[in-house]
Coordinates of N, CA and C in Angstrom, one line a residue:
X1 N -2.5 29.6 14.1 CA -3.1 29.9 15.3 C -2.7 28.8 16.4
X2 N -2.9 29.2 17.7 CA -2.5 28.2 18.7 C -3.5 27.3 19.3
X3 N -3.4 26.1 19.4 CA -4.4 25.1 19.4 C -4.3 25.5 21.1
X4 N -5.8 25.4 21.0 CA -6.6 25.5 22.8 C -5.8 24.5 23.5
X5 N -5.9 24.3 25.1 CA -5.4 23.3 25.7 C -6.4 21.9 25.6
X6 N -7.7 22.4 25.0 CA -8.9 21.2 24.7 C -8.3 20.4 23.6
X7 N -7.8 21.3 22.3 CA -7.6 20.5 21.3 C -6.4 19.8 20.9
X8 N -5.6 20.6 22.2 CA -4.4 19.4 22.2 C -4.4 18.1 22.7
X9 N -5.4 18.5 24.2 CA -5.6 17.4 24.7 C -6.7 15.9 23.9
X10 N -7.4 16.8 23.0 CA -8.3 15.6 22.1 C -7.1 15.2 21.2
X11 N -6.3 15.8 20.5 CA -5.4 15.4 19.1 C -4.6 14.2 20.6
X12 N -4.2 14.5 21.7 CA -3.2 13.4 21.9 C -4.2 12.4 22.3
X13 N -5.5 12.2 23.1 CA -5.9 11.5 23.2 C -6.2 10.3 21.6
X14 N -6.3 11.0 20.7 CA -6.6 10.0 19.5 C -5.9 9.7 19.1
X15 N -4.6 10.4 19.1 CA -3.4 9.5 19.3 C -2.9 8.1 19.9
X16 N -3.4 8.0 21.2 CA -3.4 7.1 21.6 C -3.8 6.1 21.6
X17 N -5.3 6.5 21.5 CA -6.2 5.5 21.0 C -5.8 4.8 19.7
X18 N -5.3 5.7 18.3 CA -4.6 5.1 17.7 C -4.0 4.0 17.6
X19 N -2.5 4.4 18.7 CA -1.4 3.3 18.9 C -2.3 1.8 19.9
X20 N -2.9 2.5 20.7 CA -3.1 1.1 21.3 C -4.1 0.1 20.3
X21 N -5.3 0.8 19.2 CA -5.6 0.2 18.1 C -4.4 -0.7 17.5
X22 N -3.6 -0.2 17.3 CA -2.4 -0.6 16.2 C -1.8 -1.7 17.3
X23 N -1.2 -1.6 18.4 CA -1.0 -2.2 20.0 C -1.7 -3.7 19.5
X24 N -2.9 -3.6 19.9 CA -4.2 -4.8 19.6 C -4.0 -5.5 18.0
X25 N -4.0 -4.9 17.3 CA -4.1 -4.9 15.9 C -2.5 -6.1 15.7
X26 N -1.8 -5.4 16.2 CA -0.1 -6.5 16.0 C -0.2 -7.7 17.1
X27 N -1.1 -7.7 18.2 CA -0.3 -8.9 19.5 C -1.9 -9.7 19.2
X28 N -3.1 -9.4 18.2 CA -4.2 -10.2 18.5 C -4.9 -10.4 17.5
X29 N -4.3 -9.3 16.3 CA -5.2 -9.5 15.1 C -6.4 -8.6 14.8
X30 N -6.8 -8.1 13.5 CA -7.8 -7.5 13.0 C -8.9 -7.5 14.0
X31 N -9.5 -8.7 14.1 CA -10.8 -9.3 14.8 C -10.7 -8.5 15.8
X32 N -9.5 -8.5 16.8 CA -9.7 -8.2 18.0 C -9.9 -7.0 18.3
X33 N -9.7 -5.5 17.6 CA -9.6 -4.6 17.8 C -11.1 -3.6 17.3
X34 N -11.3 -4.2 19.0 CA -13.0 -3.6 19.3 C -13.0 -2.0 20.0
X35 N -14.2 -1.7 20.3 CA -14.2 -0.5 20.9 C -13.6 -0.9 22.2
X36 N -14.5 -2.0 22.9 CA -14.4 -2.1 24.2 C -12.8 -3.0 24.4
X37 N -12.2 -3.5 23.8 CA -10.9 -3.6 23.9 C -10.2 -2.8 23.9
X38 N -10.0 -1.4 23.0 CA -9.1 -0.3 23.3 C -9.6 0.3 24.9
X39 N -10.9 0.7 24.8 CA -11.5 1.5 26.0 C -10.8 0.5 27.6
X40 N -10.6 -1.0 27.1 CA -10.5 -1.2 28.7 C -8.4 -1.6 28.5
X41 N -8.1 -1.4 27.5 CA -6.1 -0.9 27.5 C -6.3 0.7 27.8
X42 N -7.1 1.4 27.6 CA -6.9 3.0 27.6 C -7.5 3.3 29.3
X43 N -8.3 2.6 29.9 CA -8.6 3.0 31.2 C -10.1 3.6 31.3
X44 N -10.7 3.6 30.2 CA -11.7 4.3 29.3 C -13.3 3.3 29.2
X45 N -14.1 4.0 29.2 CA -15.6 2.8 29.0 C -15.5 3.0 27.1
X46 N -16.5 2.3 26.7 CA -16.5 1.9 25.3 C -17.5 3.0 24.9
X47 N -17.9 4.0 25.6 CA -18.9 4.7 25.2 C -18.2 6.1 25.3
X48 N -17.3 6.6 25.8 CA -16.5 7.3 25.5 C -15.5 7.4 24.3
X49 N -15.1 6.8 24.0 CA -14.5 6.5 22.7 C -15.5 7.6 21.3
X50 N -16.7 7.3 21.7 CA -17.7 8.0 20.7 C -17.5 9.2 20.8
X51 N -17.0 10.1 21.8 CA -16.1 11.8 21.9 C -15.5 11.4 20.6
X52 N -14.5 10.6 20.0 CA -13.6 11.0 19.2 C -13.4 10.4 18.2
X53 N -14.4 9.4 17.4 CA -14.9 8.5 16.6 C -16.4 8.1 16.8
X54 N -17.1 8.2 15.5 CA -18.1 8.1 15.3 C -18.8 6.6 15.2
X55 N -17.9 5.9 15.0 CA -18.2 4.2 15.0 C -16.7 3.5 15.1
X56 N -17.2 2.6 15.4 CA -15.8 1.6 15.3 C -15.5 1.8 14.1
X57 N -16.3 1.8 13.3 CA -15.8 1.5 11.6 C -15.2 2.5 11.4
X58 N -15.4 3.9 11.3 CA -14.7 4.8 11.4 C -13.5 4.7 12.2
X59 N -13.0 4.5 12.9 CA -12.3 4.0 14.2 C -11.2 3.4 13.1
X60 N -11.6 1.9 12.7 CA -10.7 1.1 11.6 C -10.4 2.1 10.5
X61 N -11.3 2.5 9.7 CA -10.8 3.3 8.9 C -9.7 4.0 9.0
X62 N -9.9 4.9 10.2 CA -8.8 5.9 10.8 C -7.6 5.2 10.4
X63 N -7.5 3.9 11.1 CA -6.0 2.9 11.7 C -5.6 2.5 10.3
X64 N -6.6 2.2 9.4 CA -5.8 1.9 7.9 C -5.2 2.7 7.2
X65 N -6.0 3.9 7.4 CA -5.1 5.3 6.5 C -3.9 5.4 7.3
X66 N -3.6 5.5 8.5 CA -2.2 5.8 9.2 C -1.3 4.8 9.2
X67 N -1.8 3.3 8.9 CA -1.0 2.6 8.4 C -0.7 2.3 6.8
X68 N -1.5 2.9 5.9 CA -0.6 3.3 4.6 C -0.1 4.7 4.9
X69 N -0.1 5.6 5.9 CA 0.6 7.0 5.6 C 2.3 6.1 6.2
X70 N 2.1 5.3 6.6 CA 3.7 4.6 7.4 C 3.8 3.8 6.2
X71 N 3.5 3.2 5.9 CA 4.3 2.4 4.3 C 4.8 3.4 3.5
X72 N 3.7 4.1 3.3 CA 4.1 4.9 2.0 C 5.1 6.1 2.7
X73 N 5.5 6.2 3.7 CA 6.9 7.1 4.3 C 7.8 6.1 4.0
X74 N 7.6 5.1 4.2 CA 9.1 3.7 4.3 C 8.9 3.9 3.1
X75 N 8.5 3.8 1.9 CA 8.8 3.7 0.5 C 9.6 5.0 0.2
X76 N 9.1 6.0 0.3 CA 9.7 7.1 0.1 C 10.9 7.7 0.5
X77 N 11.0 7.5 1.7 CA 12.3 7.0 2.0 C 14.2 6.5 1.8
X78 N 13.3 5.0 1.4 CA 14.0 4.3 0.7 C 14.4 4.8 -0.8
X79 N 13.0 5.5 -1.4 CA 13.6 6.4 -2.6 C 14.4 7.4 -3.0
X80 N 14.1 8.2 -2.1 CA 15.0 9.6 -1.7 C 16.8 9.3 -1.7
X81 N 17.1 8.2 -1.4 CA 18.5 7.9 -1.3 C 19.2 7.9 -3.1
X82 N 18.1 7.5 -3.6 CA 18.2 7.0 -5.0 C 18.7 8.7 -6.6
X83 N 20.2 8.7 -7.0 CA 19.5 9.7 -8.0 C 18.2 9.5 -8.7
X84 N 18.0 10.8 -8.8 CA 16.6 11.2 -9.9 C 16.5 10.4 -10.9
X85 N 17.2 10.3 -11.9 CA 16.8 9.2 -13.4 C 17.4 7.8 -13.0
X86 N 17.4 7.4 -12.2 CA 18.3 5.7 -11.7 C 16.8 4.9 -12.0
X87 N 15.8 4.6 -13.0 CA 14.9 4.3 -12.7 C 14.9 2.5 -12.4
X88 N 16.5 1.8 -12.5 CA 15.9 0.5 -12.5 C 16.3 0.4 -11.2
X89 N 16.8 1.4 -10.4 CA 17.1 1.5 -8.6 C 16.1 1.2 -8.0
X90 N 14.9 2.5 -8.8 CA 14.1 3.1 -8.0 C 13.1 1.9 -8.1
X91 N 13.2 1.2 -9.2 CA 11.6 -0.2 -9.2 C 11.9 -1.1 -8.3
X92 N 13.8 -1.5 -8.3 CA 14.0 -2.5 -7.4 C 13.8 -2.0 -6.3
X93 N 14.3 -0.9 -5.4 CA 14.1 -0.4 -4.0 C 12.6 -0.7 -3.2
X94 N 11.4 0.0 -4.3 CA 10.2 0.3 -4.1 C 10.2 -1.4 -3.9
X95 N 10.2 -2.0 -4.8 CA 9.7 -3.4 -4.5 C 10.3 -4.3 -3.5
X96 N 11.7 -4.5 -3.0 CA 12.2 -4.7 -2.3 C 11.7 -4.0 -0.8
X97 N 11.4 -2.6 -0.7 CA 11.3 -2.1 0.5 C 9.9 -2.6 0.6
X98 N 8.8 -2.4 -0.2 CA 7.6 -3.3 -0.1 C 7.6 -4.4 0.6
X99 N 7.9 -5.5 0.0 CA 8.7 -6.7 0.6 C 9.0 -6.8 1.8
X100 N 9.8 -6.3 2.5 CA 10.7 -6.1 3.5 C 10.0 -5.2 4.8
X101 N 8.9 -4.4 4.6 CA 8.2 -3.9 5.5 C 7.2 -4.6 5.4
X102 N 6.2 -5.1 4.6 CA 5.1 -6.2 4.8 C 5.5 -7.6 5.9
X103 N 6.7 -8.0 5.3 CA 7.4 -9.4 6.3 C 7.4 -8.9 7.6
X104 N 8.0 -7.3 7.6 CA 8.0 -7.1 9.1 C 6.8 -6.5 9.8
X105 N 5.6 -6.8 9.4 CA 4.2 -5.8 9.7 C 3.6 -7.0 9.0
X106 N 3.7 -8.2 8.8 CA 2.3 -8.9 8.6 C 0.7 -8.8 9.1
X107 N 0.6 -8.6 10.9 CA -0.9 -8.1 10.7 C -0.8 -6.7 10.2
X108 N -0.3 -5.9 9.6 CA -0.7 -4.4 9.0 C -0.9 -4.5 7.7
X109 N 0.3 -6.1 7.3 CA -0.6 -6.1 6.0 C -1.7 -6.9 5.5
X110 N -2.0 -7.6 6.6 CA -3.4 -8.1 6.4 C -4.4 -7.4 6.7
X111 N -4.0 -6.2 7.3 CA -4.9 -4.8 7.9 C -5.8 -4.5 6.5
X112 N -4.6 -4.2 5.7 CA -4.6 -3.6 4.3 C -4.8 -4.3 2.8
X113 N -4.0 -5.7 3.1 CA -4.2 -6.7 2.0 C -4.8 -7.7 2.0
X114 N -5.2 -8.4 3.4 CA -5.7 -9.6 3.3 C -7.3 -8.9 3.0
X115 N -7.9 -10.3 3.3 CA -9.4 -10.4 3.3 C -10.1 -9.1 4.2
X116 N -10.6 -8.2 3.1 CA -11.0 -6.7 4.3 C -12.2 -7.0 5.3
X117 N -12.0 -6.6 6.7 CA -12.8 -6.7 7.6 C -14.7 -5.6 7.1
X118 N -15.4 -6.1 7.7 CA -17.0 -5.8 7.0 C -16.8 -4.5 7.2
X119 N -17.4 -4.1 6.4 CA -17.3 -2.3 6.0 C -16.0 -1.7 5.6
X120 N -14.7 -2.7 5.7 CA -13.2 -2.2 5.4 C -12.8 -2.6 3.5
X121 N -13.8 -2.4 3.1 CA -13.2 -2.9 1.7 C -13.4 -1.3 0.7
X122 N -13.1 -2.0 -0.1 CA -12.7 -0.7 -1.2 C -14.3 0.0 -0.9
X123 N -14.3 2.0 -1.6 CA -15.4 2.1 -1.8 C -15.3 3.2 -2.1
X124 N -16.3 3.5 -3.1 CA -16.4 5.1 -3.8 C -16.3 6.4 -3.0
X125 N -16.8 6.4 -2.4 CA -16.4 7.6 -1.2 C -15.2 7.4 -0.2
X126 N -14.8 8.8 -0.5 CA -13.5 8.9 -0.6 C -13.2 9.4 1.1
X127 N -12.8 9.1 2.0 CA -12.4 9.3 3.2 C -10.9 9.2 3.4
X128 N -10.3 9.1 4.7 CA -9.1 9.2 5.4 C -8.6 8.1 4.9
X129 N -9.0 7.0 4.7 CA -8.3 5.5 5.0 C -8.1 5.4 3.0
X130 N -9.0 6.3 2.4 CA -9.0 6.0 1.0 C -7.7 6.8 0.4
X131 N -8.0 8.1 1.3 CA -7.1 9.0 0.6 C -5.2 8.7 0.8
X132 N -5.5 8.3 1.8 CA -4.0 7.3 2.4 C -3.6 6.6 1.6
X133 N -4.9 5.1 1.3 CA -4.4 4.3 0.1 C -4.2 4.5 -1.4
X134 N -4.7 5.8 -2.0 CA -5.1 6.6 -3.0 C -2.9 6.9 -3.3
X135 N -2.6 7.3 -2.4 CA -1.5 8.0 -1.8 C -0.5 7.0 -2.1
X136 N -0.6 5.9 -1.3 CA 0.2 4.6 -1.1 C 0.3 4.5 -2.8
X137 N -0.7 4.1 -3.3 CA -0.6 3.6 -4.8 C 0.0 4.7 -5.7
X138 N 0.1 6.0 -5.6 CA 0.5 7.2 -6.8 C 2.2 6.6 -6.1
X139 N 2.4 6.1 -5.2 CA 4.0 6.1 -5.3 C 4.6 5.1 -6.1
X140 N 3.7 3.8 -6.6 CA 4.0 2.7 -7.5 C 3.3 3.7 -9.1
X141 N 2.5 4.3 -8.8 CA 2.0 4.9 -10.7 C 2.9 5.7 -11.0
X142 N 3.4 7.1 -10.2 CA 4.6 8.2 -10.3 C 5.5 7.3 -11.0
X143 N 6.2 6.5 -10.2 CA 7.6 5.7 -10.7 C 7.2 5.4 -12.3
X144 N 6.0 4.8 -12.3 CA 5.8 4.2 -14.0 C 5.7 5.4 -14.6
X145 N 4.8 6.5 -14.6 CA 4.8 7.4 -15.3 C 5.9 8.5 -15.4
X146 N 6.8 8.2 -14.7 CA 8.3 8.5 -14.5 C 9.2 8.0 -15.6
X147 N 9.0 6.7 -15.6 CA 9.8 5.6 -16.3 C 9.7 5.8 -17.7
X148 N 7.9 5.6 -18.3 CA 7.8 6.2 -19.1 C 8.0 7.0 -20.3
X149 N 8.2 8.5 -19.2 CA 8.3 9.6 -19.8 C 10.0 9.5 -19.9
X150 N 10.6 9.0 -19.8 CA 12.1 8.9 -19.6 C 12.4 7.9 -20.7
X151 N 11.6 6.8 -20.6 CA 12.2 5.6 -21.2 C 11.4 5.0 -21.8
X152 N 10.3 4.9 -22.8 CA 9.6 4.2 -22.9 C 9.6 3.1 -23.7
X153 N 8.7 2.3 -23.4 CA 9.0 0.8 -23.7 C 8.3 0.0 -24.5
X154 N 8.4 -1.3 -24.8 CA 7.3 -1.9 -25.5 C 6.0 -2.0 -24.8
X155 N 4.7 -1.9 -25.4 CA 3.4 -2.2 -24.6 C 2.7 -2.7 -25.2
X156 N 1.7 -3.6 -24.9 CA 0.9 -4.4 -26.2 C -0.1 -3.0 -26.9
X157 N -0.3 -3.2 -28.0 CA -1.2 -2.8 -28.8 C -2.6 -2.9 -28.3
X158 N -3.6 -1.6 -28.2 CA -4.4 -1.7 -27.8 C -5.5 -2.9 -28.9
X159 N -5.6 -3.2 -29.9 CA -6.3 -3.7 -30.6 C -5.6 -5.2 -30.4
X160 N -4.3 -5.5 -29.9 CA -4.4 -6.9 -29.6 C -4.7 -7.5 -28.1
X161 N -5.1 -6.5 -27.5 CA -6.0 -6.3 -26.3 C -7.0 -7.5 -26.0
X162 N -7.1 -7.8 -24.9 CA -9.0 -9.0 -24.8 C -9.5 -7.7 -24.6
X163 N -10.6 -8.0 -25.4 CA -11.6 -7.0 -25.6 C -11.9 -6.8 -24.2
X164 N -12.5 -7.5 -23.3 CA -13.2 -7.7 -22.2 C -12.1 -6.6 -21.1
X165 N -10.4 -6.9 -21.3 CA -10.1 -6.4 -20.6 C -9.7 -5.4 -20.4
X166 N -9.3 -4.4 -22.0 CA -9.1 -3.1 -22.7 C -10.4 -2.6 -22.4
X167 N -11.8 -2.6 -22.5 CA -12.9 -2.0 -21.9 C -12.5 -1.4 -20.6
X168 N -12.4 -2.4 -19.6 CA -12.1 -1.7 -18.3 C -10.9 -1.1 -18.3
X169 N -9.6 -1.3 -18.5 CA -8.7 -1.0 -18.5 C -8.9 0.9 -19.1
X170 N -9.7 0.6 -20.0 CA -10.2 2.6 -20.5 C -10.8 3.4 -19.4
X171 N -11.6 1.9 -18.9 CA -12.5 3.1 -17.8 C -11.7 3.1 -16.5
X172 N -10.3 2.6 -16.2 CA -9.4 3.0 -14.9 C -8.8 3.7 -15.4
X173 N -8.2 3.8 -16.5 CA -7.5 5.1 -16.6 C -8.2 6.2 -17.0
X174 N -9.5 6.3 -17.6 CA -10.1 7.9 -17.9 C -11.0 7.8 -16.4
X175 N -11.4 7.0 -15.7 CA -12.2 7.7 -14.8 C -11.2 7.8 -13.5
X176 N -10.4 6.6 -12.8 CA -9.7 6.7 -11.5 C -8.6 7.2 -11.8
X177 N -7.8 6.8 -12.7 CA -6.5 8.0 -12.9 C -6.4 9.2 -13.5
X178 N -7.3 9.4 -14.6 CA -7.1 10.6 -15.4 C -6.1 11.1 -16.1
X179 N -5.4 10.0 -16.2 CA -3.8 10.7 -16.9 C -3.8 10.2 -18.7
X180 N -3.0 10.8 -19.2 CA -3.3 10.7 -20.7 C -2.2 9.3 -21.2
X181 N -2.4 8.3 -21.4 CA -1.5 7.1 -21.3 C -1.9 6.1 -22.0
X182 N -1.0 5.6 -22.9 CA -1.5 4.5 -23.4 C -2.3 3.3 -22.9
X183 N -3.2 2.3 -23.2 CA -4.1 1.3 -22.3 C -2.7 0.3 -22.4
X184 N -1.9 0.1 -23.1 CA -0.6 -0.8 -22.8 C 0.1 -0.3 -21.7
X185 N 0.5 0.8 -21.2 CA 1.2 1.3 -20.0 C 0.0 0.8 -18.7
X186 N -0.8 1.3 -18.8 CA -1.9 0.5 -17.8 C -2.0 -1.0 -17.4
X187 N -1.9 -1.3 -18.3 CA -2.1 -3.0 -18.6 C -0.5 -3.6 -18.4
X188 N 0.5 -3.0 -18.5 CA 2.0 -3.3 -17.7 C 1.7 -3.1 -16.6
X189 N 1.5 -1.6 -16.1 CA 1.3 -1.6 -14.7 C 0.5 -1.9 -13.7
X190 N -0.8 -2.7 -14.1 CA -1.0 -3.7 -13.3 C -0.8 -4.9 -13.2
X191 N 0.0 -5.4 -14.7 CA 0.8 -6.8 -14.4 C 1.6 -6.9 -13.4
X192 N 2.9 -5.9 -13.6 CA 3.2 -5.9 -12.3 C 3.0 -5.7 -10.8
X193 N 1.8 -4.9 -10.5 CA 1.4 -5.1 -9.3 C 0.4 -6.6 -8.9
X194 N 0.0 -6.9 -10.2 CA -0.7 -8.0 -9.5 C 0.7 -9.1 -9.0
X195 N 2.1 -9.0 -9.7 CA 2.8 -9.8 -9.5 C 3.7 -10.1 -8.2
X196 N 4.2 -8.3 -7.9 CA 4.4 -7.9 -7.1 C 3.8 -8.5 -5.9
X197 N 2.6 -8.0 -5.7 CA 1.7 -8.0 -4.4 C 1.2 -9.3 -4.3
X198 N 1.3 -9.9 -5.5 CA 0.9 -11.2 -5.6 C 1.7 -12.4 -4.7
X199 N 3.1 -11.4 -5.2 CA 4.6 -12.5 -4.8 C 4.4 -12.4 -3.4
X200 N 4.4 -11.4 -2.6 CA 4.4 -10.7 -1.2 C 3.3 -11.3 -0.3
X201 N 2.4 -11.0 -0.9 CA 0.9 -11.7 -0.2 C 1.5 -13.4 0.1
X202 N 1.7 -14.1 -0.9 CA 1.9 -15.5 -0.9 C 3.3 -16.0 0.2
X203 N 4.0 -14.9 0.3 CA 4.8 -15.1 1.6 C 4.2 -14.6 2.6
X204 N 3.8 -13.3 3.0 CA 3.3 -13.0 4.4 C 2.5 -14.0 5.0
X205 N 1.3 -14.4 4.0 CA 0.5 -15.4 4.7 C 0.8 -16.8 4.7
X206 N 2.2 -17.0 4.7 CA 2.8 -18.5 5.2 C 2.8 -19.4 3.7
X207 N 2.2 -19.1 2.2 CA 1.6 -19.9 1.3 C 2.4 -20.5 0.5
X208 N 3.8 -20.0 0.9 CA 5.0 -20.7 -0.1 C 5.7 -21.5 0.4
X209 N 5.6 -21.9 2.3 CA 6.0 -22.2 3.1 C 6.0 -23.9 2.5
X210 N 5.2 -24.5 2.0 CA 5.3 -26.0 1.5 C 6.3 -26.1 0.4
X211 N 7.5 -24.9 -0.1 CA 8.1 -25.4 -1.0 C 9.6 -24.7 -1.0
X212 N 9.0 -23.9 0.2 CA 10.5 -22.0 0.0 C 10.6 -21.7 1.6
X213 N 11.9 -22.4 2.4 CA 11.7 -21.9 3.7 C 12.6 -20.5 3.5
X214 N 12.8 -20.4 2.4 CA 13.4 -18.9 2.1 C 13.0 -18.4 1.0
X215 N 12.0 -17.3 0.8 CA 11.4 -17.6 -0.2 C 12.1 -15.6 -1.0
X216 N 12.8 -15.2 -0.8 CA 13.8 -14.5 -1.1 C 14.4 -14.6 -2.2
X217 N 15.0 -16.4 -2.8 CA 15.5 -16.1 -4.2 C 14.1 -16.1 -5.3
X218 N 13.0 -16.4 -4.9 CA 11.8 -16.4 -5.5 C 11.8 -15.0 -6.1
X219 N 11.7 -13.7 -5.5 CA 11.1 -12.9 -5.2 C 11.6 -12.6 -6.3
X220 N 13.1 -12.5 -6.0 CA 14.3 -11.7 -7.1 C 14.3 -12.4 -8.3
X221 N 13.7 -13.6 -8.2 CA 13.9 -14.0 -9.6 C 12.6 -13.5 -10.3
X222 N 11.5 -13.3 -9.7 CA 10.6 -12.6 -10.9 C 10.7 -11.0 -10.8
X223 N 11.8 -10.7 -10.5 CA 11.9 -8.8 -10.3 C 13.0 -9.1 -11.5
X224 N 13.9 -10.3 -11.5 CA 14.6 -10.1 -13.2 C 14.3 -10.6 -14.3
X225 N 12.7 -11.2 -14.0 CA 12.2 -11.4 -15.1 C 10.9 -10.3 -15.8
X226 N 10.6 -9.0 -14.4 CA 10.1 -8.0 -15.0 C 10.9 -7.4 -15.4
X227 N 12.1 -6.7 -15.1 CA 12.8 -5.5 -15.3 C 13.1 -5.4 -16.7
X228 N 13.5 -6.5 -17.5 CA 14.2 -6.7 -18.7 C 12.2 -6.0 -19.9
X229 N 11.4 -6.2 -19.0 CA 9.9 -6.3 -19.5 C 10.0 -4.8 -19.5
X230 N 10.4 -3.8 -18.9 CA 10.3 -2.3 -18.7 C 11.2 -1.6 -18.9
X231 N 12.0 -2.3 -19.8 CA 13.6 -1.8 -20.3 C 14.9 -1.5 -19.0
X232 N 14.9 -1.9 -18.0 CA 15.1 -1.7 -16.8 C 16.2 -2.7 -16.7
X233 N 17.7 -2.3 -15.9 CA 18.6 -3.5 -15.7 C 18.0 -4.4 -14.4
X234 N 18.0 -5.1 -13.9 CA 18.2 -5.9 -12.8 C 19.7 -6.1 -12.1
X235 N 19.2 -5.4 -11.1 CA 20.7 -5.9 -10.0 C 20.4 -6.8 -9.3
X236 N 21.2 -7.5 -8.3 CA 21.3 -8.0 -7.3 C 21.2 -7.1 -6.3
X237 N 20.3 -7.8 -5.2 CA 20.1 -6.7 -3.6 C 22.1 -6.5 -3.4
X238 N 21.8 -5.5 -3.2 CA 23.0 -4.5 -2.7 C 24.1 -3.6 -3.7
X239 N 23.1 -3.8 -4.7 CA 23.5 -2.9 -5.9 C 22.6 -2.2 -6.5
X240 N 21.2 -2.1 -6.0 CA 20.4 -1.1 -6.6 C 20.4 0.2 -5.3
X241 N 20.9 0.0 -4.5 CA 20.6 1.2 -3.8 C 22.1 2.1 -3.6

């Protein structure tokens, strides 16, 4: 059907509102992006804004789901170039392009990674900004359950498991994932993201800066000390893509 001249004009206004959020969000930081700071870049009172968002918080929400719907396009992206079964391409790309859009979007990834702004943190009800990040993350699980099913690898034994952490580890994969998978494929695949994200976090936010004014051979060296962990070759950047 053809959208009214009303509902085009509301879809661009939130648009805008959007970008000058995101505008605020890159030149001043998290903190700064209030009602009344978009409303007085937009030309707008701070009470109008409420036409097209129900709270600020909602408001933030909105700006984090559309900034993982933009990560998770740059990842996909970068994958698409890749053949289909190349899976030690596809871990280095993803992680590399990870990398490489974070450095260049630091506040977006403190939007999303750092310390969550009050009411911006994880949470059982499932909204725009969840279903985005829900989204973002199946592009790092797909690849494993990709990998997998193609190639599978060593995984610890569930019984030589910490009890403490095979308990949970059951209840993320039968209640948030739902997929049928060994608790050793689980337990890989958040080793690596904690390492991953771990590695990336501790550059964005300046934290390696006391020891790595390039902290680049770091990165690669623990991407060839996973790969060999997931049966996976390790290239050098300009040979996995």
């Amino acid at each position: 059907m053809t959208k009214s001249r009303r509902d085009r004009l509301r879809e661009a206004t939130m648009l805008e509102i959007g970008q000058t959020a995101r505008r605020i969000l890159v030149e001043e930081g998290p903190e700064a992006v209030t009602l009344r700071a978009i409303a007085r870049e937009m030309g707008m009172t701070a009470p109008a804004l409420y036409r097209y968002f129900d709270s600020h918080r909602e408001l933030l929400r909105h700006l984090v789901g559309d900034v993982f719907n933009e990560l998770t396009e740059y990842l996909h992206r970068d994958l698409k170039r890749l053949p289909k079964g190349d899976m030690s391409g596809k871990f280095l790309v993803a992680s590399r392009s990870f990398r490489r859009w974070s450095l260049d979007h630091r506040r977006e990834y403190a939007l999303l990674f750092g310390a969550p702004l009050p009411g911006l943190g994880h949470q059982e009800q499932i909204d725009f900004a969840e279903e985005c990040a829900q989204r973002f993350g199946l592009t790092f699980l797909t690849l494993f359950l990709e990998l997998w099913n193609m190639f599978p690898f060593p995984v610890t034994p569930e019984d030589e498991m910490i009890p403490e952490l095979r308990e949970q580890l059951r209840r993320y994969r039968d209640e948030a994932l739902g997929v049928d998978l060994p608790l050793g494929v689980i337990q890989a695949f958040l080793q690596c993201w904690v390492r991953l994200q771990g590695a990336v976090s501790l550059e964005v936010f300046g934290h390696l800066e006391f020891a790595l004014s390039d902290a680049e051979p770091m990165f690669e060296l623990m991407l060839a000390e996973l790969t060999p962990k997931l049966g996976l070759d390790y290239r050098p950047p300009g040979q996995s893509a």
